[in-house]
Short mmCIF file of C-alpha atoms in Angstrom, two decimals:
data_model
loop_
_atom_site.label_atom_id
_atom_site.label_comp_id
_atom_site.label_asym_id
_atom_site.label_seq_id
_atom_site.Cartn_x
_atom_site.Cartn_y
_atom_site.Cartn_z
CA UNK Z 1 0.00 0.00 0.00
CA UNK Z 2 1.07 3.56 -0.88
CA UNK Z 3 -1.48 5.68 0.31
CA UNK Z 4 1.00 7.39 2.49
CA UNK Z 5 3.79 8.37 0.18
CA UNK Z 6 4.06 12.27 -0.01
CA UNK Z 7 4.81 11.77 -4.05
CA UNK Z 8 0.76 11.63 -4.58
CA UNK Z 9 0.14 14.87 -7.39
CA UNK Z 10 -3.18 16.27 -7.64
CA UNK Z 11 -3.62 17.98 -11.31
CA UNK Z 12 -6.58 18.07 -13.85
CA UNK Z 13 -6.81 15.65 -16.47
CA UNK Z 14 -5.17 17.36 -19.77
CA UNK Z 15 -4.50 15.13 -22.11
CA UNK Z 16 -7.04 11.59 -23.62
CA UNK Z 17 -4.62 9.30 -21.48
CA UNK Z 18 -5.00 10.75 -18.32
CA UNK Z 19 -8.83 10.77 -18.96
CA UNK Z 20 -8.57 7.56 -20.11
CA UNK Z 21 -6.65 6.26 -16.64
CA UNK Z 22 -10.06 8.34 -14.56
CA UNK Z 23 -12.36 6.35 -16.65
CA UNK Z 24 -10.46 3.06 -15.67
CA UNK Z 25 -10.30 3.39 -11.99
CA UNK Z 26 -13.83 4.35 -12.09
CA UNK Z 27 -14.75 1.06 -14.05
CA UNK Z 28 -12.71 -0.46 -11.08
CA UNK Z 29 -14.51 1.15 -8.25
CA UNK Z 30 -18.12 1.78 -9.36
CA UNK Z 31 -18.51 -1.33 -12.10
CA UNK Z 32 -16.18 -4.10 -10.62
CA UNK Z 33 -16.37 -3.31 -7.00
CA UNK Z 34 -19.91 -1.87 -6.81
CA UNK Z 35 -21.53 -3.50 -9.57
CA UNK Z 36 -23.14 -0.58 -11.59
CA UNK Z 37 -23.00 0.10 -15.01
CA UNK Z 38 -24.11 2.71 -17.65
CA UNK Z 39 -24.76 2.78 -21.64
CA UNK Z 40 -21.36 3.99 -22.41
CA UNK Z 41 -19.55 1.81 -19.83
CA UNK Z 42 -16.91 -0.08 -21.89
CA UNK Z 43 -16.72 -2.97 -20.83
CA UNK Z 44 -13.76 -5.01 -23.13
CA UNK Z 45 -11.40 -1.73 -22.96
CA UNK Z 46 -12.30 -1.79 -18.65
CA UNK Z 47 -13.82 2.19 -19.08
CA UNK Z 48 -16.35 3.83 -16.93
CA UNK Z 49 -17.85 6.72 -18.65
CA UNK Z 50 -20.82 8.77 -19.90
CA UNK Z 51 -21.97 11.61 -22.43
CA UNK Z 52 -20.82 14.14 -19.89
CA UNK Z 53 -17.26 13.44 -19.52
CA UNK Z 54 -15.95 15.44 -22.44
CA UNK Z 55 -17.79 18.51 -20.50
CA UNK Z 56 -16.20 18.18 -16.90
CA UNK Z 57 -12.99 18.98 -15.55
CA UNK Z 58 -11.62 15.65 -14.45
CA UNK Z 59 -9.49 16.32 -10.69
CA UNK Z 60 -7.05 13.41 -10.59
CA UNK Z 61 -5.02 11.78 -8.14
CA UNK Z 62 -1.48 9.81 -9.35
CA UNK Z 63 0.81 7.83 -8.16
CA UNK Z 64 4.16 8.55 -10.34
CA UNK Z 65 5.45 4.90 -8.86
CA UNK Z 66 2.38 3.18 -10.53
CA UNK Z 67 2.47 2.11 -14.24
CA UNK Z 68 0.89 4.83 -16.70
CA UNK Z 69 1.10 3.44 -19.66
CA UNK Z 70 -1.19 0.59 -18.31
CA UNK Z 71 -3.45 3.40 -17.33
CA UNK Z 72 -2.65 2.46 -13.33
CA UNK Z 73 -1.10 5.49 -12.44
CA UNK Z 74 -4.50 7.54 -11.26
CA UNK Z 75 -5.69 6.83 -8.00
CA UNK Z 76 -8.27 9.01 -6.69
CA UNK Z 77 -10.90 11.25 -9.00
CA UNK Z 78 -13.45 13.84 -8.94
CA UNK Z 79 -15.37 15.43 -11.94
CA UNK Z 80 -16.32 19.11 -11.47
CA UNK Z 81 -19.14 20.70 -13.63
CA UNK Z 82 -19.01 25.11 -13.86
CA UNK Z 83 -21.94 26.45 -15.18
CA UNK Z 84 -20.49 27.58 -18.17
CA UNK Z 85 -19.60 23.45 -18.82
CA UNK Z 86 -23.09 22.43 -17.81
CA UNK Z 87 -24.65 25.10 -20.54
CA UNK Z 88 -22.33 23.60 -23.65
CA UNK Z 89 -23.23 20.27 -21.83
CA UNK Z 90 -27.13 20.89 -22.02
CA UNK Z 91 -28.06 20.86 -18.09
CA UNK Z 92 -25.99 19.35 -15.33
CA UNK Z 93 -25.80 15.62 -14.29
CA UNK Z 94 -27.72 15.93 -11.54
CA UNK Z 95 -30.63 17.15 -12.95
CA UNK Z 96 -31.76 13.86 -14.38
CA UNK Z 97 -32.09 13.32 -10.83
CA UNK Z 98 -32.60 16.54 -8.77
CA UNK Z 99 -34.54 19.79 -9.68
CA UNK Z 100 -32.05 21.88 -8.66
CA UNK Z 101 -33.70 25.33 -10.23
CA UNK Z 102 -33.36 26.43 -6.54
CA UNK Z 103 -29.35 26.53 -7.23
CA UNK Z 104 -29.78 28.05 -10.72
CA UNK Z 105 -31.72 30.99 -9.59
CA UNK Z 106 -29.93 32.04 -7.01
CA UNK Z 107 -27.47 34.02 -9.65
CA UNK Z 108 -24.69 32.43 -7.41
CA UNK Z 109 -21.48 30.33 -8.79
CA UNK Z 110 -21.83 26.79 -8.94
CA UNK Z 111 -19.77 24.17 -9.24
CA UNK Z 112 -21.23 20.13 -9.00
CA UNK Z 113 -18.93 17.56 -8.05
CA UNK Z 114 -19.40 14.01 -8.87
CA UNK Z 115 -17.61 10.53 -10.17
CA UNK Z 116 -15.52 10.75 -6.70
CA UNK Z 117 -13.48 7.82 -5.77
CA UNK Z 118 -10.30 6.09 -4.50
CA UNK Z 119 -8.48 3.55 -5.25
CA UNK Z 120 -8.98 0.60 -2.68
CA UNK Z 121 -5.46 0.24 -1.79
CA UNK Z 122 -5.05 4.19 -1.01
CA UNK Z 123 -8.26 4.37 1.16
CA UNK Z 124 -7.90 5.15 4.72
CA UNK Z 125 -4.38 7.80 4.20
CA UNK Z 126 -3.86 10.75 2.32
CA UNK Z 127 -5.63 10.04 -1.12
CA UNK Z 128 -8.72 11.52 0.07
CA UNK Z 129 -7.26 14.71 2.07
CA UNK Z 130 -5.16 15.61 -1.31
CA UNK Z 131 -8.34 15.38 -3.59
CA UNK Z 132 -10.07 17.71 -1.61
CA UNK Z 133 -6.63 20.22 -1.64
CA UNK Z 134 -7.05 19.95 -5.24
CA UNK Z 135 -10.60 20.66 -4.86
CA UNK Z 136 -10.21 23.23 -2.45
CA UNK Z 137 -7.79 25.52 -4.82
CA UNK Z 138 -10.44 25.17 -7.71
CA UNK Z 139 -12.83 26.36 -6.20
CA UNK Z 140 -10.89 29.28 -4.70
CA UNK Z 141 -9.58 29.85 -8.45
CA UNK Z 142 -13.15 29.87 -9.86
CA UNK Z 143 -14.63 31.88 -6.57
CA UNK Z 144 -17.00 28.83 -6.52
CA UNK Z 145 -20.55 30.04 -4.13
CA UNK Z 146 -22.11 26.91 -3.68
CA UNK Z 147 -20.85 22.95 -4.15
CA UNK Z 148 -23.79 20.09 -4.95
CA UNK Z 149 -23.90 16.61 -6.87
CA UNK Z 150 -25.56 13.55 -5.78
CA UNK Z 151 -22.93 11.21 -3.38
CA UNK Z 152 -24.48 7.32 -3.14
CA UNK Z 153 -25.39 4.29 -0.73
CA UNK Z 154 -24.51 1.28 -2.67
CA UNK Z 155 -27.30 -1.02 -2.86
CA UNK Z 156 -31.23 -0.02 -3.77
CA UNK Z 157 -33.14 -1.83 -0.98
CA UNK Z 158 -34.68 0.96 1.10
CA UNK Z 159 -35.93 -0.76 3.55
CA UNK Z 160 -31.84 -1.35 5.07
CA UNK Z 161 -31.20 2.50 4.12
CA UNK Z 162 -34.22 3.58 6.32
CA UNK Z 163 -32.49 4.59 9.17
CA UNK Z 164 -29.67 6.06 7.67
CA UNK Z 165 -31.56 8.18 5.20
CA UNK Z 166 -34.58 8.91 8.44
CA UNK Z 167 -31.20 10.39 9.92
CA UNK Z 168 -30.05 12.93 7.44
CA UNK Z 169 -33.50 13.80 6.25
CA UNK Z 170 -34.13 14.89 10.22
CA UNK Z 171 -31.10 16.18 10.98
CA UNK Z 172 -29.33 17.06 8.07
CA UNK Z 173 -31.90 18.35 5.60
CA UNK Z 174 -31.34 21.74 3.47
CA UNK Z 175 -33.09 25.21 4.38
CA UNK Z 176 -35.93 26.39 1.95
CA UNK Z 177 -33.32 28.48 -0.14
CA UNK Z 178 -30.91 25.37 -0.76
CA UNK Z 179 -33.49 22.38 -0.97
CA UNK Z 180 -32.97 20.94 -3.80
CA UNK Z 181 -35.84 17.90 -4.46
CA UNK Z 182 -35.70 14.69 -6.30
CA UNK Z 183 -37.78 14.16 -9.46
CA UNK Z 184 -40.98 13.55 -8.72
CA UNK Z 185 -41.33 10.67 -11.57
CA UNK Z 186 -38.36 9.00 -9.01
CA UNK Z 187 -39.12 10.86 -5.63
CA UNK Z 188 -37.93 8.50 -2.79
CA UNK Z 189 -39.16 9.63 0.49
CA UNK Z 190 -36.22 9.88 3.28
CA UNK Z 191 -38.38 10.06 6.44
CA UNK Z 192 -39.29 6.65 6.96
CA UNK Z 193 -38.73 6.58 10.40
CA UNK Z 194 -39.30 9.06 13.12
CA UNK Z 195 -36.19 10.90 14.60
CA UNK Z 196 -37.12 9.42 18.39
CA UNK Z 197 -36.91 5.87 17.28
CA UNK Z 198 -33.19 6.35 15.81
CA UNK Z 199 -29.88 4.77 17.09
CA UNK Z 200 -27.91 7.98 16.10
CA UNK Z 201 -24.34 6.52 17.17
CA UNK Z 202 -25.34 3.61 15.43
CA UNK Z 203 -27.12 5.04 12.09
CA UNK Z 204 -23.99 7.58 11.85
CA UNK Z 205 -21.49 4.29 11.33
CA UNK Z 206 -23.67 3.57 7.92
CA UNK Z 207 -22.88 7.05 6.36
CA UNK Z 208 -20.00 6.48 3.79
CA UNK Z 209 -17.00 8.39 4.83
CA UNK Z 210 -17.27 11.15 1.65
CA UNK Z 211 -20.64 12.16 2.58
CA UNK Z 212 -19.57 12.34 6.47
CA UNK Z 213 -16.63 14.87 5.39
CA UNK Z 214 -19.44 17.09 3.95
CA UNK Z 215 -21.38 17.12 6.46
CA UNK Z 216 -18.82 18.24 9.07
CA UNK Z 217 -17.94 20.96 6.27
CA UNK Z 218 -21.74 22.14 7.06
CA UNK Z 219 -23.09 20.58 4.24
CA UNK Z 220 -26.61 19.50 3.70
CA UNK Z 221 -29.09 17.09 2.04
CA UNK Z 222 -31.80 18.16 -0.70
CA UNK Z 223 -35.42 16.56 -0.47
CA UNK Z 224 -35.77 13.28 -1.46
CA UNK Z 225 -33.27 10.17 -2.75
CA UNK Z 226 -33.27 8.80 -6.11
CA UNK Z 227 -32.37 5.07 -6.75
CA UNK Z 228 -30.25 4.35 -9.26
CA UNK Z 229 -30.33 0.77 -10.48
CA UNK Z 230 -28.03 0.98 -13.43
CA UNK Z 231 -25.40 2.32 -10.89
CA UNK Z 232 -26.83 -0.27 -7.91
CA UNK Z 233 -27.01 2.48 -5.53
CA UNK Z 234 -29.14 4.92 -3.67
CA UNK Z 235 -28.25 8.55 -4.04
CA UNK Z 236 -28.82 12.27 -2.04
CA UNK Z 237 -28.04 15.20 -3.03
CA UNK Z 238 -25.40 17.39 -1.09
CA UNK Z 239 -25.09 20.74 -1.00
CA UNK Z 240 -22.11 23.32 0.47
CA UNK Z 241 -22.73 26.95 0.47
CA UNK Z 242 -19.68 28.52 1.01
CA UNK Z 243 -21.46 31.38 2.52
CA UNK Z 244 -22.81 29.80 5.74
CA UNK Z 245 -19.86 27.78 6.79
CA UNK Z 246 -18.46 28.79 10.64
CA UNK Z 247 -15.24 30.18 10.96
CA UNK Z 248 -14.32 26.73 13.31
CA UNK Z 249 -15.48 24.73 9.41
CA UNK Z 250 -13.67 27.29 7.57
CA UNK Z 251 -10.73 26.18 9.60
CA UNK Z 252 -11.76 22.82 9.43
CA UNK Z 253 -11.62 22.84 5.41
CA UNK Z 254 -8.48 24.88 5.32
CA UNK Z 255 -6.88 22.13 7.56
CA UNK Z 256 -8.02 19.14 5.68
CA UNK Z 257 -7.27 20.74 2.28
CA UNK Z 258 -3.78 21.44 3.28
CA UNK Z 259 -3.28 18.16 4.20
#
């Protein structure tokens, strides 16, 4: 394992190879490991991709000691959408999921953020804490307002995701001016079971560790989950504003950004 070594470089995706290496990690993580899929997933070549991808900027993660010309070398990935990239594209990704016209008319900088994973072997160290220095410089570049995209519970049975999802719908849920809401052809109801009946301590250790780190950032949930069977998952909708974070998550993000 190498998650440790300091020689991890955080850069966006520039040329088709580097894309190329994103796509095949995320075939790793989200097709092999997690068992979705997708119409453009490749499956002989070992790709993970979609319509969107030439639209995004593609955050990536790489291990120099790993083999690139095997497309090995990129560990950890995030897509990130600008408006200006979610015009050309049409809408953003998350609106085949979320009506997010909450977001769009608040005349505010977005960015969405999506596709993020690690690679199995660099869980648990640094990967994660260099992606989001990465991400943290972006969106200081771009004077980014307000981060959203839909994070996932693998799986689609609701019934074992009631508690977790009772638990950020009650305590976690958006205010009126950041709520975004699920379809309503896919609306999944998150308050399945009253707050008082909860195992908080408990429900907390089923929250997957990317969606915990936005939460202590201040972040919220939108209205509503959306199950996604081609991808074998459950998803919410997070949102950041910038804005309304405390001075003690301010410091909080600076800290885990620089790390």
């Amino acid at each position: 394992m190498r998650a440790e070594t300091p020689q991890l470089q955080v850069k966006l995706a520039e040329t088709e190879d580097e894309l190329r290496a994103a796509q095949r990690l995320r075939y790793h993580v989200f097709v092999e490991e997690l068992g979705g899929g997708g119409e453009m997933v490749d499956h002989e070549a070992r790709l993970e991709k979609d319509r969107f991808d030439p639209f995004f900027d593609h955050l990536i993660l790489i291990d120099p000691a790993r083999d690139a010309q095997s497309l090995d070398h990129v560990v950890g990935v995030y897509r990130l959408l600008r408006a200006e990239q979610a015009e050309a594209a049409g809408q953003y990704y998350s609106e085949d999921e979320y009506d997010i016209s909450v977001l769009k008319a608040s005349g505010r900088k977005l960015l969405e953020l999506g596709r993020s994973c690690v690679h199995p072997d660099f869980r648990g160290g640094l990967a994660l804490f260099k992606l989001w220095s990465g991400l943290a410089d972006f969106v200081l570049a771009h004077e980014i307002d307000i981060l959203f995209g839909v994070a996932s519970f693998h799986g689609t049975d609701i019934e074992a995701l009631a508690p977790v999802l009772s638990l950020l719908h009650h305590r976690h849920l958006a205010p009126e001016s950041l709520r975004v809401r699920a379809q309503e052809a896919h609306f999944q109801r998150m308050d399945l079971i009253p707050e008082a009946q909860l195992d908080r301590a408990a429900t907390m250790r089923m929250v997957p560790p990317l969606i915990k780190s936005y939460l202590r950032l201040g972040g919220y949930i939108g209205e509503g989950a959306f199950i996604d069977h081609a991808f074998n998952t459950v998803d919410v909708c997070l949102v950041v504003d910038m804005d309304l974070l405390s001075d003690k998550q301010k410091n909080l993000y600076a800290k885990d950004s620089a790390k």
